[in-house]
Amino acid sequence: DIDFDDDGRQLVLDWVTEKYGQDRVAHICTFGTMATKLAIRDVARVLKLPLPEADRLAKLVPEAPKMTFAKAYKENPELKKEKSSEIKLVADTLKFAETLEGSVRQTGVHACGILISRDPLDEHIPLMPTKEEHLYTTQYDGRFVEAIGLLKMDFLGLKTLSIIKETLENIKHSQKLEVDIDAIPGDDQKTFELFSCGDTTAIFQFESPGMKKHLRNLKPNRFEDLVAMNALYRPGPMEYIPDYIDRKHGRKKVEYDHPMMEKYLKDTYGITVFQEQVMLLSRHLANFTRGDSDSLRKAMGKKIKAMMDKLKVKFIDGCKANPKFIEGCEQVKKEPDVLIEKIWKDWEAFASYAFNKSHSVCYAHIAYQTGYLKAHFPAEFMAANMSRNLNNITDITKLMEECNRMGMNVLGPDVNESFQKFTVNKEGDVRFGMAAIKGVGSGAVASIVNAREEGLFNSVFDFAERVNLQTVNKKNIEALAMAGSFDSFGTMKRSQFFGSMADNEPTFIERLIRYGHQMQLESSNSQQSLFGEVMSAQTVKTPDIPEVPEWPKIVLLEKEKALIGIYLSSHPLDDYKLEIENFTSREFSLRDINSRIEVLKGRDLTFAGMVTDSLEAIGKTGNHYCKMTLTDYTDSYTFFFFGKDYVEFSKYCKKGLFLMIKGQVQERYKSDMLEFKIRNIELLDEVRKNNIKSVTLQLPLQAVSSELIHEI
C-alpha cells in the first residue's frame, strides 16, 4: 500500500510495467452490482414500464448507504404496497428487481490496485483489455487474486505529496532557495509551536476542529506525540486522548499493568496505541515467535475468533512459563492468572481500534513536513495548497480565510506578476495564477510570461505590442480583462474593454488586437501596407478608450466568479457588513450547518446570504414546492419549502436576492435527521430600517466640541 504524488503515479505504473514486463503487470477488476434503485430502473426498461412510473418507484427507495429491498420495504411502507399493485407491470418490476438485486451488472477497474507477478499473468489468471490503456485487467476481483497467491499492490495518488513538491518549487522561484525536505531538522521549535497552537489548517491529517482543540491541550514537543495523535484521533480510541494529555503533562500518574510492559509503552505514557506494541509485548511477555505475534495482529484486526482463542491458550502458557513475568507479578502484587486475563481482555477491546504504527509514523512524518513548510514558508505553502484545490470552492474559501488570519493577502490575477499557478510575489502575498482563469490556457500564459522576460508591461497597448497574438487570442484577452488581470495599469475600468465608440462598432479589445497586429507587423518591417509604403510609428494610432460606466458591483463580481470560481476583489455581501456583524449568529455560518449540524441541535440561529440558485416545481404528489440555495462567506446550503412554508417563503426564492433568515436546527418531519427549519425571512436591504431604532455614540468627554457636534 504505497502513496505517490498525484502527478507521479502514472510514472510509477510505467516503471513497474517496464521493469517486470507488460505480461506480468495488470489492473484489478471490480464488479458493479445491481443496487436497489438501479435494479428497479433496469428491469423497468426491459419490461417497458413507462419512465415516469419507473422514476416514481425508484424515488420510493430511501436514500441511505447499503440499501436493500428488505430495508426499503421496512422504511417506506408505500413501496411495499406497490408489490401487490393492480398494475401488473409495476408488481412484476418489483418482483424481478428483488430477484436481481445484488447481481453483477458491470465490470470496472480498481482505482489503485495493481497486480505484479513473477510469471506471465495469463498462466495463472484470465485477463481482459483495459479501455484506453495498454495494461490488461484481471477477470478475478481483489479477494480471489490474493487467494491464489498473487501480490496485490495499492498505488495511490496522495495530493499532499504534490503540495509539498509544489511548495518547494514556489520557494525556489520566490526566494531562490533549494530546500531538501528530507533533510529538515526533526526537532524544529517553530514547527512544534504551530502544532501546539492548533494552527493546522491545510496540515495533512491535523486540520479538523476537534484535532486542533486536542493539539492546543497536548502542546506536542516531540515527533512521537504527532504519531500517537494520528492514531488516537479516530472513533473509539479518541476517548483516550484526554488521558494521554494528562499523563504527558504529569497531571496523571503513568501506570503499567506489569513492569515488563514499560519497555514498549513508555513512549505512549502507558496507553496501548499501536498494533506493533501488542506484537512486541506478546513476544516479550509470553515468548511468542514473530510469526505468532503477526497472527495475533491479524486475528485482532480482522476479529478471527477461532484464531484468537487458540492464541489465548498459547499466551497464557507462555506468560506462566516466563520467570520474568512471574517475578513482575510479585512486584505489583497481582495473581498471574488474573493479570494475564486482564491484559488479554484489554487487548481484545483494543482490537476494534488498533492502529498500525508504521502507517501512523509515515502520515505523521508528512504532517511534520507540511507543518515545517507552513511555519517557515507560509506564503509558498498556502499558494501550493490553493493551486492544488482550484476546483474546490469550499477549500479555496477556507484557505483564503487562513491566509487573511496569517496576515497575507490573496491577490487577483495580474499580467505583470502572475504565472501559471498560484505564486508568491516580492511582498510575500499570494498571487492568483493566470491558468486558473477559465478561458485562459497554459499556452497563452506561457506566451505572456515569455514576453514579460524582456521587462514588465507598462500598459495594455504595450501588452498588445509584445505578446504573440496568435497564441494569446481574443477569447484569452477577454477572460484576462474580465478577471482583472489588467487592473494594475490603473487606466481602464473592466467594462471599458468590452465597450465600443459607437453602436455597431468593434469593441475596444477587438481594436486593441488589431492595433497589436499592426505594431508587430511594423516592427518586423517585412510587410507593406496596401498602398506599398512601409508603415511607420506615426501611422499606427493607439485605439481610443470608450467612455462607458463600470458594471454594477454585483455584475462585476458575478463575472469575476464565473471566471475564477470565487469572489476575489470583494464579496457581494460586503455591502451588508453592518447587518451581518450586528444581527446574525456571528460565531456560526452555513458551513456549520453542512459540517456539524449535530452541535447546533435546538439552537435558534440567524444567517445572512445571497440566493445563488432557485427552483419552483410540482412534486410527485402534485403539490407545489420550491427550493433556494443561500450562499454566505463560507459555504452554500439548499432550503426546501413545502405546504405553508411554500406559500409564505416562495416569494424569496429569486436568484440574486440578499436575505436574512432566522430559524432553528431540529429533527426533520418523520425522521431523526436534522435540518435547519426557517421561521422568518427578511430582505437584507430592510434590516436597518426594521431593526435599528437608534444609534448610541460613546465619546470621551474632552473630545466633545462644537465642531464635532456640528460634524455629527
mmCIF file of C-alpha atoms in Angstrom, residues 215-362:
data_model
loop_
_atom_site.group_PDB
_atom_site.id
_atom_site.type_symbol
_atom_site.label_atom_id
_atom_site.label_comp_id
_atom_site.label_asym_id
_atom_site.label_seq_id
_atom_site.Cartn_x
_atom_site.Cartn_y
_atom_site.Cartn_z
ATOM 1 C CA LEU A 215 -3.363 19.794 19.943
ATOM 2 C CA ARG A 216 -3.773 23.024 21.943
ATOM 3 C CA ASN A 217 -4.209 20.948 25.116
ATOM 4 C CA LEU A 218 -1.453 18.446 24.283
ATOM 5 C CA LYS A 219 1.209 21.016 23.238
ATOM 6 C CA PRO A 220 3.257 18.409 21.296
ATOM 7 C CA ASN A 221 7.007 18.911 21.568
ATOM 8 C CA ARG A 222 8.275 15.667 20.012
ATOM 9 C CA PHE A 223 7.552 13.673 16.880
ATOM 10 C CA GLU A 224 6.147 10.713 18.890
ATOM 11 C CA ASP A 225 3.253 12.913 20.079
ATOM 12 C CA LEU A 226 2.209 13.556 16.465
ATOM 13 C CA VAL A 227 2.413 9.818 15.697
ATOM 14 C CA ALA A 228 0.197 8.996 18.702
ATOM 15 C CA MET A 229 -2.354 11.753 17.910
ATOM 16 C CA ASN A 230 -2.608 10.484 14.352
ATOM 17 C CA ALA A 231 -3.544 7.035 15.663
ATOM 18 C CA LEU A 232 -5.776 8.171 18.545
ATOM 19 C CA TYR A 233 -7.913 10.730 16.713
ATOM 20 C CA ARG A 234 -10.460 8.235 15.393
ATOM 21 C CA PRO A 235 -13.790 6.900 16.698
ATOM 22 C CA GLY A 236 -13.048 4.566 19.616
ATOM 23 C CA PRO A 237 -9.516 5.460 20.743
ATOM 24 C CA MET A 238 -10.476 9.157 20.831
ATOM 25 C CA GLU A 239 -11.696 8.676 24.427
ATOM 26 C CA TYR A 240 -8.059 8.039 25.475
ATOM 27 C CA ILE A 241 -6.801 11.418 24.211
ATOM 28 C CA PRO A 242 -7.574 13.382 27.462
ATOM 29 C CA ASP A 243 -5.839 10.600 29.455
ATOM 30 C CA TYR A 244 -2.813 10.744 27.118
ATOM 31 C CA ILE A 245 -2.627 14.549 27.533
ATOM 32 C CA ASP A 246 -2.929 14.378 31.347
ATOM 33 C CA ARG A 247 -0.192 11.742 31.562
ATOM 34 C CA LYS A 248 2.122 13.743 29.292
ATOM 35 C CA HIS A 249 1.788 16.856 31.467
ATOM 36 C CA GLY A 250 2.106 14.914 34.751
ATOM 37 C CA ARG A 251 -1.467 15.527 35.886
ATOM 38 C CA LYS A 252 -1.994 11.740 35.976
ATOM 39 C CA LYS A 253 0.438 9.041 37.051
ATOM 40 C CA VAL A 254 1.779 6.770 34.281
ATOM 41 C CA GLU A 255 0.971 3.214 35.351
ATOM 42 C CA TYR A 256 1.721 -0.175 33.804
ATOM 43 C CA ASP A 257 -0.157 -3.440 34.463
ATOM 44 C CA HIS A 258 3.198 -5.208 34.597
ATOM 45 C CA PRO A 259 6.743 -3.747 34.935
ATOM 46 C CA MET A 260 7.845 -5.566 31.740
ATOM 47 C CA MET A 261 5.305 -3.509 29.753
ATOM 48 C CA GLU A 262 7.104 -0.210 30.406
ATOM 49 C CA LYS A 263 9.723 -1.006 27.740
ATOM 50 C CA TYR A 264 7.167 -0.776 24.908
ATOM 51 C CA LEU A 265 4.502 1.533 26.402
ATOM 52 C CA LYS A 266 6.794 4.267 27.787
ATOM 53 C CA ASP A 267 6.609 6.324 24.565
ATOM 54 C CA THR A 268 2.800 6.478 24.789
ATOM 55 C CA TYR A 269 2.663 7.072 28.588
ATOM 56 C CA GLY A 270 1.388 3.564 29.387
ATOM 57 C CA ILE A 271 -1.505 3.655 26.876
ATOM 58 C CA THR A 272 -1.591 0.954 24.174
ATOM 59 C CA VAL A 273 -1.973 2.838 20.907
ATOM 60 C CA PHE A 274 -0.453 0.660 18.167
ATOM 61 C CA GLN A 275 -0.741 -2.918 16.870
ATOM 62 C CA GLU A 276 3.064 -3.161 16.941
ATOM 63 C CA GLN A 277 3.041 -2.591 20.723
ATOM 64 C CA VAL A 278 0.779 -5.641 21.172
ATOM 65 C CA MET A 279 3.014 -7.697 18.854
ATOM 66 C CA LEU A 280 6.179 -6.738 20.756
ATOM 67 C CA LEU A 281 4.527 -7.271 24.159
ATOM 68 C CA SER A 282 3.271 -10.739 23.175
ATOM 69 C CA ARG A 283 6.861 -11.693 22.328
ATOM 70 C CA HIS A 284 8.221 -10.024 25.471
ATOM 71 C CA LEU A 285 5.662 -11.389 27.961
ATOM 72 C CA ALA A 286 4.759 -14.798 26.502
ATOM 73 C CA ASN A 287 7.755 -15.546 24.254
ATOM 74 C CA PHE A 288 5.589 -15.550 21.100
ATOM 75 C CA THR A 289 7.515 -16.064 17.879
ATOM 76 C CA ARG A 290 7.460 -13.268 15.296
ATOM 77 C CA GLY A 291 5.008 -15.366 13.265
ATOM 78 C CA ASP A 292 2.721 -15.850 16.301
ATOM 79 C CA SER A 293 2.727 -12.122 17.063
ATOM 80 C CA ASP A 294 1.792 -11.341 13.445
ATOM 81 C CA SER A 295 -1.021 -13.930 13.600
ATOM 82 C CA LEU A 296 -2.231 -12.156 16.757
ATOM 83 C CA ARG A 297 -2.253 -8.803 14.933
ATOM 84 C CA LYS A 298 -4.181 -10.316 12.035
ATOM 85 C CA ALA A 299 -6.671 -12.133 14.305
ATOM 86 C CA MET A 300 -7.265 -8.934 16.317
ATOM 87 C CA GLY A 301 -7.592 -6.656 13.289
ATOM 88 C CA LYS A 302 -9.950 -8.990 11.411
ATOM 89 C CA LYS A 303 -11.702 -10.339 14.549
ATOM 90 C CA ILE A 304 -10.977 -14.006 13.728
ATOM 91 C CA LYS A 305 -12.389 -15.608 16.909
ATOM 92 C CA ALA A 306 -11.094 -19.161 16.356
ATOM 93 C CA MET A 307 -7.530 -17.878 15.885
ATOM 94 C CA MET A 308 -7.857 -15.567 18.930
ATOM 95 C CA ASP A 309 -8.994 -18.459 21.160
ATOM 96 C CA LYS A 310 -6.088 -20.635 20.001
ATOM 97 C CA LEU A 311 -3.571 -17.819 20.623
ATOM 98 C CA LYS A 312 -5.070 -17.039 24.036
ATOM 99 C CA VAL A 313 -4.135 -20.522 25.301
ATOM 100 C CA LYS A 314 -0.618 -20.031 23.888
ATOM 101 C CA PHE A 315 -0.398 -16.596 25.569
ATOM 102 C CA ILE A 316 -1.471 -17.906 28.991
ATOM 103 C CA ASP A 317 1.004 -20.808 28.812
ATOM 104 C CA GLY A 318 3.788 -18.541 27.544
ATOM 105 C CA CYS A 319 3.356 -15.956 30.345
ATOM 106 C CA LYS A 320 3.296 -18.645 33.024
ATOM 107 C CA ALA A 321 6.446 -20.217 31.584
ATOM 108 C CA ASN A 322 8.292 -16.865 31.639
ATOM 109 C CA PRO A 323 10.122 -16.427 35.010
ATOM 110 C CA LYS A 324 10.444 -12.656 34.450
ATOM 111 C CA PHE A 325 6.661 -12.383 34.064
ATOM 112 C CA ILE A 326 6.012 -14.286 37.331
ATOM 113 C CA GLU A 327 8.627 -12.134 39.092
ATOM 114 C CA GLY A 328 6.912 -8.958 37.847
ATOM 115 C CA CYS A 329 3.532 -10.187 39.122
ATOM 116 C CA GLU A 330 5.044 -10.433 42.608
ATOM 117 C CA GLN A 331 6.340 -6.833 42.312
ATOM 118 C CA VAL A 332 2.866 -5.448 41.545
ATOM 119 C CA LYS A 333 1.273 -7.960 43.952
ATOM 120 C CA LYS A 334 -1.096 -9.449 41.392
ATOM 121 C CA GLU A 335 -2.079 -13.064 40.730
ATOM 122 C CA PRO A 336 -0.555 -14.237 37.384
ATOM 123 C CA ASP A 337 -3.869 -15.774 36.178
ATOM 124 C CA VAL A 338 -5.848 -12.616 36.996
ATOM 125 C CA LEU A 339 -3.243 -10.332 35.399
ATOM 126 C CA ILE A 340 -2.934 -12.466 32.232
ATOM 127 C CA GLU A 341 -6.744 -12.405 31.871
ATOM 128 C CA LYS A 342 -6.821 -8.599 32.339
ATOM 129 C CA ILE A 343 -4.062 -7.985 29.766
ATOM 130 C CA TRP A 344 -5.784 -10.279 27.224
ATOM 131 C CA LYS A 345 -9.215 -8.670 27.835
ATOM 132 C CA ASP A 346 -7.669 -5.203 27.295
ATOM 133 C CA TRP A 347 -6.091 -6.384 24.054
ATOM 134 C CA GLU A 348 -9.393 -7.825 22.834
ATOM 135 C CA ALA A 349 -11.117 -4.462 23.488
ATOM 136 C CA PHE A 350 -8.182 -2.655 21.847
ATOM 137 C CA ALA A 351 -8.551 -4.878 18.735
ATOM 138 C CA SER A 352 -11.560 -2.916 17.491
ATOM 139 C CA TYR A 353 -9.473 0.248 17.023
ATOM 140 C CA ALA A 354 -5.856 -0.980 16.860
ATOM 141 C CA PHE A 355 -3.814 1.179 14.514
ATOM 142 C CA ASN A 356 -0.746 0.285 12.518
ATOM 143 C CA LYS A 357 2.219 2.305 13.841
ATOM 144 C CA SER A 358 4.229 2.217 10.612
ATOM 145 C CA HIS A 359 1.239 3.801 8.848
ATOM 146 C CA SER A 360 0.882 6.422 11.575
ATOM 147 C CA VAL A 361 4.608 7.264 11.507
ATOM 148 C CA CYS A 362 4.503 7.815 7.719
#
